Every structure is written in C-alpha cells, then in structure tokens.
Coordinates of C-alpha atoms in Angstrom, one line a residue:
X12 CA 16.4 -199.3 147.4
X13 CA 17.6 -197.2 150.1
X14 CA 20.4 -195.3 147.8
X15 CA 17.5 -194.8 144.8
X16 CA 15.3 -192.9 147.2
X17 CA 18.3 -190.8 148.2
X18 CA 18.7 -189.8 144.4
X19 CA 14.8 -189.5 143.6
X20 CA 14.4 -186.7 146.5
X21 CA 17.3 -185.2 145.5
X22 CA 16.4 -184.8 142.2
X23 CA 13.0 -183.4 143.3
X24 CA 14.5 -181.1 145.6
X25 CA 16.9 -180.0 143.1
X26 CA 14.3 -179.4 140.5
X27 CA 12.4 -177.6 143.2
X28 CA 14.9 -175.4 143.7
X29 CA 15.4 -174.4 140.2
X30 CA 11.8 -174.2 139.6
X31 CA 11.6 -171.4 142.8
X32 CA 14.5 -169.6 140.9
X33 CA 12.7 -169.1 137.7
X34 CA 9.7 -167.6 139.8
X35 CA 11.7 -164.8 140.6
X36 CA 11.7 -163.6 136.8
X37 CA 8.3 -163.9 136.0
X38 CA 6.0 -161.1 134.9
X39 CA 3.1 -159.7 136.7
X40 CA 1.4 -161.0 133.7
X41 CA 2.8 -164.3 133.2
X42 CA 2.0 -164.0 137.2
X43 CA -1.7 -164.0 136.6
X44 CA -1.5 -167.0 133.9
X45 CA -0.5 -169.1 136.3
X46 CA -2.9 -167.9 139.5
X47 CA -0.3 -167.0 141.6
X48 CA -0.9 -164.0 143.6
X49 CA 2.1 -162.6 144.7
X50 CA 2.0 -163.0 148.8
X51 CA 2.4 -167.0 147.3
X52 CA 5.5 -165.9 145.2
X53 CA 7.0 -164.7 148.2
X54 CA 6.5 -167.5 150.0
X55 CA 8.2 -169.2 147.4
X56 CA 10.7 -167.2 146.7
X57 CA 11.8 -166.9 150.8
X58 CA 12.5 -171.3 150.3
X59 CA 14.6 -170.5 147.3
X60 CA 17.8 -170.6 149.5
X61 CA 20.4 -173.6 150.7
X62 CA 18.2 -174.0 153.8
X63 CA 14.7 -174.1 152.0
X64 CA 16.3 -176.5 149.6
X65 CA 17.9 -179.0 152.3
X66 CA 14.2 -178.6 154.2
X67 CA 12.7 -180.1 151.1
X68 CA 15.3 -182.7 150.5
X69 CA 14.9 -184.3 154.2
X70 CA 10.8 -183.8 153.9
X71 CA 10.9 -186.1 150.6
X72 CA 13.9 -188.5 152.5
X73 CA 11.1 -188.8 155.6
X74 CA 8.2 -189.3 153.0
X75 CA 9.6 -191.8 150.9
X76 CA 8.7 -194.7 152.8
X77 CA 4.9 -193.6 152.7
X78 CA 5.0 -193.2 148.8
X79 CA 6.6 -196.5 147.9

C-alpha cells in the first residue's frame, strides 16, 4: 500500500511539474481564458524547479494517509 502511494504522489507531482512548464508558454490571451492573473503565474512559475517539485512530492507523501 505503502509503495502505491509512493507512485501515486509521484505521478501527481510529476504531472504538476509539467503542468507548471506549459504555463510558462501561454498567451496573455489564453492567460485570461483561464482567470489567471499573472502575479498567480508567477507564483507558479517560481515552483516549476527541482525544489518546488520535491516540495510537492513530500506534501502529497505526508497527505496520503488523510486521503485514503
């Protein structure tokens, strides 16, 4: 159970990651379709690095016991 929780949140954190990558080429317009303002992109966009990526990973390892 342990080692399936371990691959969940790293999937998550992985698709995360990609998903934060992709921000970075969006249009002001496609921007707006969305309702993202661009002080959240940043946001984003400062997570989209090794560091913001392991963050997420161990937030979704130390959550995992309160989802299942």
């Amino acid at each position: 159970m342990l080692i399936i929780s371990l691959l969940v949140g790293l999937q998550q954190s992985v698709t995360r990651f990609a998903t934060r990558r992709a921000l970075a080429k969006l249009t002001p317009q496609q921007m707006l379709d969305i309702g993202m303002t661009e002080e959240r992109r940043r946001e984003e966009l400062s997570q989209a690095n090794l560091f913001g990526w392991a963050r997420d990973l161990m937030l979704l390892m130390r959550n995992s016991g309160r989802l299942l």
